[in-house]
Amino acid sequence: MEAILKIKTNVKSIDGTVHTYALGNKTLIVGDNESGKSALTEAIHLAVTGSAPNILLRNGEVKAGKDLATLMPEGADELIATASDLEGNQAAWSMTVGSAPKHVVSSSFPRMILPLVGLRQALSGTGVTAMKYLLPYLFPSGISFNTDVMEQLTKTAPNGDELEEYWHDTWYDGEDIIDGSEMVSFLNYLGKDKRTASANAKETQSQSRILAGASNAKGLNGAWKQLFTSLQFEWLRKMYKENEEQRPFLRAEIAKIVSPEEAKKIPNSVQCSTDVEGWLAVQQRAELARGLNEREVRSRQKAEKLKRIEDCLIEGLVNAAQLAMMPYEGRVARLLPAGEMALITLTAQKLMVKLVRDKKTYRALSGSTEVRVLAALGGALATDEKVLLLLDDRMWDGATLAKTMRALGESEAQTVIMSTIPPKGKLPKGWTRLDLDPRK
């Protein structure tokens, strides 16, 4: 795979003109603030990935056309960003006014962009966030579910069987080794499945509480009893009026049902029938509530099971990633100044990077030290030429920039560094300098 040699774009162009920028395998882009460094970064991202990072005050990739339209020059009808290599392979993104974006990538142009700002955001999050970001790079040849995940689970992991069953039921297609990004997709799928089950449990719980409050078997039984009493009373009273000879007998029968005082207050059978219908509706709602309760229990049990499976998968992936850290730390050390090395510890809670220098360990990294370590971390992740390492404007000082460029000259990845100043001394060997004109 050849390096990207040419970028054509009019992203944020002052007059809408399409400009062409030539890139080398190692390129330093120098320009004042507002000279177009960010615009060129966004164009590279758009061409290769179809999205632009960290625009409109958002962390992460932005893909929506209505948002990306803000990059279009005033008065322009089309926004374009195209990347091409020596072999003529292209990745092209474009959008015309009023239309959705189009993104076309040659089949032989699969590349990954590793922006330093994205790396910093990922590493400053939880350990799981960092692990998701790192997996595709730590396992460039793919990750094995059986070897890299299941065998890395501790012997006490109680839910390995549940994880293996879920893997085969939802994701496994006959291939044990899958791309690291696909393993991240599997983990995200599992997380979404768990959240859906949990949301279903909460929803059914809310519905069942509304319905269950109306359940009252005694009320229904009392309504039926009152209806039967009312029907008996109305029938006997009708007979009493129509059969004068039988009145003594009928009077006695009525007295068995109600007292003379109660007879004055007894509701008619029509009202009693309405009451029975109402209580039957209440009972039906109660039955629905019981059904919802059963659904809630099933959904909650499913969510709890998926949480166990998710924890198990995270444990296996974190353990596998931690093992891969050993060779990764070696690659990082080669990109740091002599005598320095990084110690990297990953747990599900956090990723910790410590710098060892002159036999002392430094945990709080800031300023130029943080820049150099981040650059080394990014450069060590990029293990082949298909990765483009993109270092944003970090407010470099000349000495730190020179050290970083010399170190990253050893990285296999194509590398682009943005800076407002040149490095101290001569341009390091193998690097190309591109100066931006703020008037364009």
PDB file of N, CA and C in Angstrom, residues 285-328:
ATOM      1  N   ARG A 285     -57.701  -5.915  33.892  1.00  0.00           N
ATOM      2  CA  ARG A 285     -56.483  -5.121  34.008  1.00  0.00           C
ATOM      3  C   ARG A 285     -55.498  -5.758  34.991  1.00  0.00           C
ATOM      4  N   ALA A 286     -56.055  -6.358  36.034  1.00  0.00           N
ATOM      5  CA  ALA A 286     -55.193  -7.036  37.000  1.00  0.00           C
ATOM      6  C   ALA A 286     -54.486  -8.219  36.358  1.00  0.00           C
ATOM      7  N   GLU A 287     -55.219  -8.942  35.503  1.00  0.00           N
ATOM      8  CA  GLU A 287     -54.605 -10.076  34.795  1.00  0.00           C
ATOM      9  C   GLU A 287     -53.492  -9.572  33.873  1.00  0.00           C
ATOM     10  N   LEU A 288     -53.751  -8.443  33.198  1.00  0.00           N
ATOM     11  CA  LEU A 288     -52.714  -7.861  32.353  1.00  0.00           C
ATOM     12  C   LEU A 288     -51.491  -7.468  33.184  1.00  0.00           C
ATOM     13  N   ALA A 289     -51.751  -6.921  34.362  1.00  0.00           N
ATOM     14  CA  ALA A 289     -50.651  -6.531  35.238  1.00  0.00           C
ATOM     15  C   ALA A 289     -49.807  -7.734  35.636  1.00  0.00           C
ATOM     16  N   ARG A 290     -50.496  -8.857  35.927  1.00  0.00           N
ATOM     17  CA  ARG A 290     -49.743 -10.060  36.273  1.00  0.00           C
ATOM     18  C   ARG A 290     -48.889 -10.528  35.106  1.00  0.00           C
ATOM     19  N   GLY A 291     -49.449 -10.412  33.878  1.00  0.00           N
ATOM     20  CA  GLY A 291     -48.667 -10.778  32.695  1.00  0.00           C
ATOM     21  C   GLY A 291     -47.460  -9.870  32.517  1.00  0.00           C
ATOM     22  N   LEU A 292     -47.666  -8.561  32.784  1.00  0.00           N
ATOM     23  CA  LEU A 292     -46.552  -7.623  32.682  1.00  0.00           C
ATOM     24  C   LEU A 292     -45.495  -7.908  33.746  1.00  0.00           C
ATOM     25  N   ASN A 293     -45.956  -8.315  34.911  1.00  0.00           N
ATOM     26  CA  ASN A 293     -44.998  -8.662  35.963  1.00  0.00           C
ATOM     27  C   ASN A 293     -44.104  -9.814  35.528  1.00  0.00           C
ATOM     28  N   GLU A 294     -44.718 -10.795  34.867  1.00  0.00           N
ATOM     29  CA  GLU A 294     -43.937 -11.934  34.380  1.00  0.00           C
ATOM     30  C   GLU A 294     -42.951 -11.486  33.310  1.00  0.00           C
ATOM     31  N   ARG A 295     -43.390 -10.573  32.413  1.00  0.00           N
ATOM     32  CA  ARG A 295     -42.483 -10.038  31.393  1.00  0.00           C
ATOM     33  C   ARG A 295     -41.358  -9.240  32.027  1.00  0.00           C
ATOM     34  N   GLU A 296     -41.697  -8.473  33.066  1.00  0.00           N
ATOM     35  CA  GLU A 296     -40.668  -7.694  33.755  1.00  0.00           C
ATOM     36  C   GLU A 296     -39.608  -8.611  34.349  1.00  0.00           C
ATOM     37  N   VAL A 297     -40.053  -9.694  34.975  1.00  0.00           N
ATOM     38  CA  VAL A 297     -39.110 -10.630  35.586  1.00  0.00           C
ATOM     39  C   VAL A 297     -38.204 -11.235  34.524  1.00  0.00           C
ATOM     40  N   ARG A 298     -38.799 -11.635  33.388  1.00  0.00           N
ATOM     41  CA  ARG A 298     -37.999 -12.232  32.309  1.00  0.00           C
ATOM     42  C   ARG A 298     -36.999 -11.217  31.751  1.00  0.00           C
ATOM     43  N   SER A 299     -37.453  -9.965  31.536  1.00  0.00           N
ATOM     44  CA  SER A 299     -36.556  -8.936  30.996  1.00  0.00           C
ATOM     45  C   SER A 299     -35.440  -8.609  31.978  1.00  0.00           C
ATOM     46  N   ARG A 300     -35.786  -8.546  33.259  1.00  0.00           N
ATOM     47  CA  ARG A 300     -34.763  -8.235  34.255  1.00  0.00           C
ATOM     48  C   ARG A 300     -33.750  -9.372  34.373  1.00  0.00           C
ATOM     49  N   GLN A 301     -34.248 -10.596  34.316  1.00  0.00           N
ATOM     50  CA  GLN A 301     -33.330 -11.743  34.362  1.00  0.00           C
ATOM     51  C   GLN A 301     -32.419 -11.751  33.138  1.00  0.00           C
ATOM     52  N   LYS A 302     -32.992 -11.389  31.968  1.00  0.00           N
ATOM     53  CA  LYS A 302     -32.173 -11.329  30.765  1.00  0.00           C
ATOM     54  C   LYS A 302     -31.113 -10.236  30.885  1.00  0.00           C
ATOM     55  N   ALA A 303     -31.514  -9.056  31.400  1.00  0.00           N
ATOM     56  CA  ALA A 303     -30.554  -7.961  31.554  1.00  0.00           C
ATOM     57  C   ALA A 303     -29.435  -8.353  32.521  1.00  0.00           C
ATOM     58  N   GLU A 304     -29.787  -9.029  33.602  1.00  0.00           N
ATOM     59  CA  GLU A 304     -28.774  -9.456  34.574  1.00  0.00           C
ATOM     60  C   GLU A 304     -27.826 -10.483  33.959  1.00  0.00           C
ATOM     61  N   LYS A 305     -28.387 -11.388  33.161  1.00  0.00           N
ATOM     62  CA  LYS A 305     -27.542 -12.383  32.493  1.00  0.00           C
ATOM     63  C   LYS A 305     -26.603 -11.717  31.496  1.00  0.00           C
ATOM     64  N   LEU A 306     -27.136 -10.767  30.716  1.00  0.00           N
ATOM     65  CA  LEU A 306     -26.303 -10.074  29.734  1.00  0.00           C
ATOM     66  C   LEU A 306     -25.233  -9.222  30.416  1.00  0.00           C
ATOM     67  N   LYS A 307     -25.538  -8.685  31.594  1.00  0.00           N
ATOM     68  CA  LYS A 307     -24.527  -7.939  32.346  1.00  0.00           C
ATOM     69  C   LYS A 307     -23.394  -8.881  32.769  1.00  0.00           C
ATOM     70  N   ARG A 308     -23.734 -10.086  33.194  1.00  0.00           N
ATOM     71  CA  ARG A 308     -22.698 -11.061  33.564  1.00  0.00           C
ATOM     72  C   ARG A 308     -21.843 -11.415  32.351  1.00  0.00           C
ATOM     73  N   ILE A 309     -22.502 -11.610  31.207  1.00  0.00           N
ATOM     74  CA  ILE A 309     -21.779 -11.960  29.985  1.00  0.00           C
ATOM     75  C   ILE A 309     -20.884 -10.804  29.555  1.00  0.00           C
ATOM     76  N   GLU A 310     -21.414  -9.575  29.630  1.00  0.00           N
ATOM     77  CA  GLU A 310     -20.627  -8.394  29.251  1.00  0.00           C
ATOM     78  C   GLU A 310     -19.395  -8.263  30.140  1.00  0.00           C
ATOM     79  N   ASP A 311     -19.578  -8.419  31.442  1.00  0.00           N
ATOM     80  CA  ASP A 311     -18.433  -8.335  32.365  1.00  0.00           C
ATOM     81  C   ASP A 311     -17.398  -9.399  32.033  1.00  0.00           C
ATOM     82  N   CYS A 312     -17.866 -10.580  31.681  1.00  0.00           N
ATOM     83  CA  CYS A 312     -16.961 -11.680  31.346  1.00  0.00           C
ATOM     84  C   CYS A 312     -16.178 -11.359  30.071  1.00  0.00           C
ATOM     85  N   LEU A 313     -16.868 -10.847  29.052  1.00  0.00           N
ATOM     86  CA  LEU A 313     -16.203 -10.506  27.796  1.00  0.00           C
ATOM     87  C   LEU A 313     -15.187  -9.385  28.020  1.00  0.00           C
ATOM     88  N   ILE A 314     -15.569  -8.379  28.794  1.00  0.00           N
ATOM     89  CA  ILE A 314     -14.643  -7.276  29.079  1.00  0.00           C
ATOM     90  C   ILE A 314     -13.402  -7.800  29.800  1.00  0.00           C
ATOM     91  N   GLU A 315     -13.601  -8.706  30.742  1.00  0.00           N
ATOM     92  CA  GLU A 315     -12.453  -9.268  31.457  1.00  0.00           C
ATOM     93  C   GLU A 315     -11.509  -9.972  30.486  1.00  0.00           C
ATOM     94  N   GLY A 316     -12.082 -10.791  29.583  1.00  0.00           N
ATOM     95  CA  GLY A 316     -11.236 -11.495  28.622  1.00  0.00           C
ATOM     96  C   GLY A 316     -10.504 -10.551  27.684  1.00  0.00           C
ATOM     97  N   LEU A 317     -11.212  -9.518  27.196  1.00  0.00           N
ATOM     98  CA  LEU A 317     -10.597  -8.584  26.259  1.00  0.00           C
ATOM     99  C   LEU A 317      -9.544  -7.719  26.940  1.00  0.00           C
ATOM    100  N   VAL A 318      -9.821  -7.271  28.165  1.00  0.00           N
ATOM    101  CA  VAL A 318      -8.837  -6.463  28.892  1.00  0.00           C
ATOM    102  C   VAL A 318      -7.583  -7.285  29.173  1.00  0.00           C
ATOM    103  N   ASN A 319      -7.760  -8.548  29.580  1.00  0.00           N
ATOM    104  CA  ASN A 319      -6.600  -9.404  29.835  1.00  0.00           C
ATOM    105  C   ASN A 319      -5.790  -9.639  28.561  1.00  0.00           C
ATOM    106  N   ALA A 320      -6.508  -9.860  27.447  1.00  0.00           N
ATOM    107  CA  ALA A 320      -5.811 -10.068  26.175  1.00  0.00           C
ATOM    108  C   ALA A 320      -5.059  -8.811  25.757  1.00  0.00           C
ATOM    109  N   ALA A 321      -5.704  -7.657  25.925  1.00  0.00           N
ATOM    110  CA  ALA A 321      -5.055  -6.396  25.561  1.00  0.00           C
ATOM    111  C   ALA A 321      -3.845  -6.124  26.451  1.00  0.00           C
ATOM    112  N   GLN A 322      -3.956  -6.459  27.739  1.00  0.00           N
ATOM    113  CA  GLN A 322      -2.829  -6.237  28.643  1.00  0.00           C
ATOM    114  C   GLN A 322      -1.620  -7.086  28.249  1.00  0.00           C
ATOM    115  N   LEU A 323      -1.875  -8.322  27.796  1.00  0.00           N
ATOM    116  CA  LEU A 323      -0.767  -9.157  27.311  1.00  0.00           C
ATOM    117  C   LEU A 323      -0.115  -8.539  26.078  1.00  0.00           C
ATOM    118  N   ALA A 324      -0.955  -7.959  25.200  1.00  0.00           N
ATOM    119  CA  ALA A 324      -0.422  -7.335  23.982  1.00  0.00           C
ATOM    120  C   ALA A 324       0.333  -6.051  24.290  1.00  0.00           C
ATOM    121  N   MET A 325       0.176  -5.534  25.526  1.00  0.00           N
ATOM    122  CA  MET A 325       0.880  -4.314  25.900  1.00  0.00           C
ATOM    123  C   MET A 325       2.390  -4.516  25.973  1.00  0.00           C
ATOM    124  N   MET A 326       2.836  -5.740  26.244  1.00  0.00           N
ATOM    125  CA  MET A 326       4.278  -5.961  26.414  1.00  0.00           C
ATOM    126  C   MET A 326       5.052  -5.635  25.140  1.00  0.00           C
ATOM    127  N   PRO A 327       4.708  -6.219  23.981  1.00  0.00           N
ATOM    128  CA  PRO A 327       5.411  -5.811  22.757  1.00  0.00           C
ATOM    129  C   PRO A 327       5.116  -4.368  22.371  1.00  0.00           C
ATOM    130  N   TYR A 328       3.908  -3.904  22.722  1.00  0.00           N
ATOM    131  CA  TYR A 328       3.557  -2.508  22.418  1.00  0.00           C
ATOM    132  C   TYR A 328       4.461  -1.547  23.188  1.00  0.00           C
TER     133      TYR A 328
END
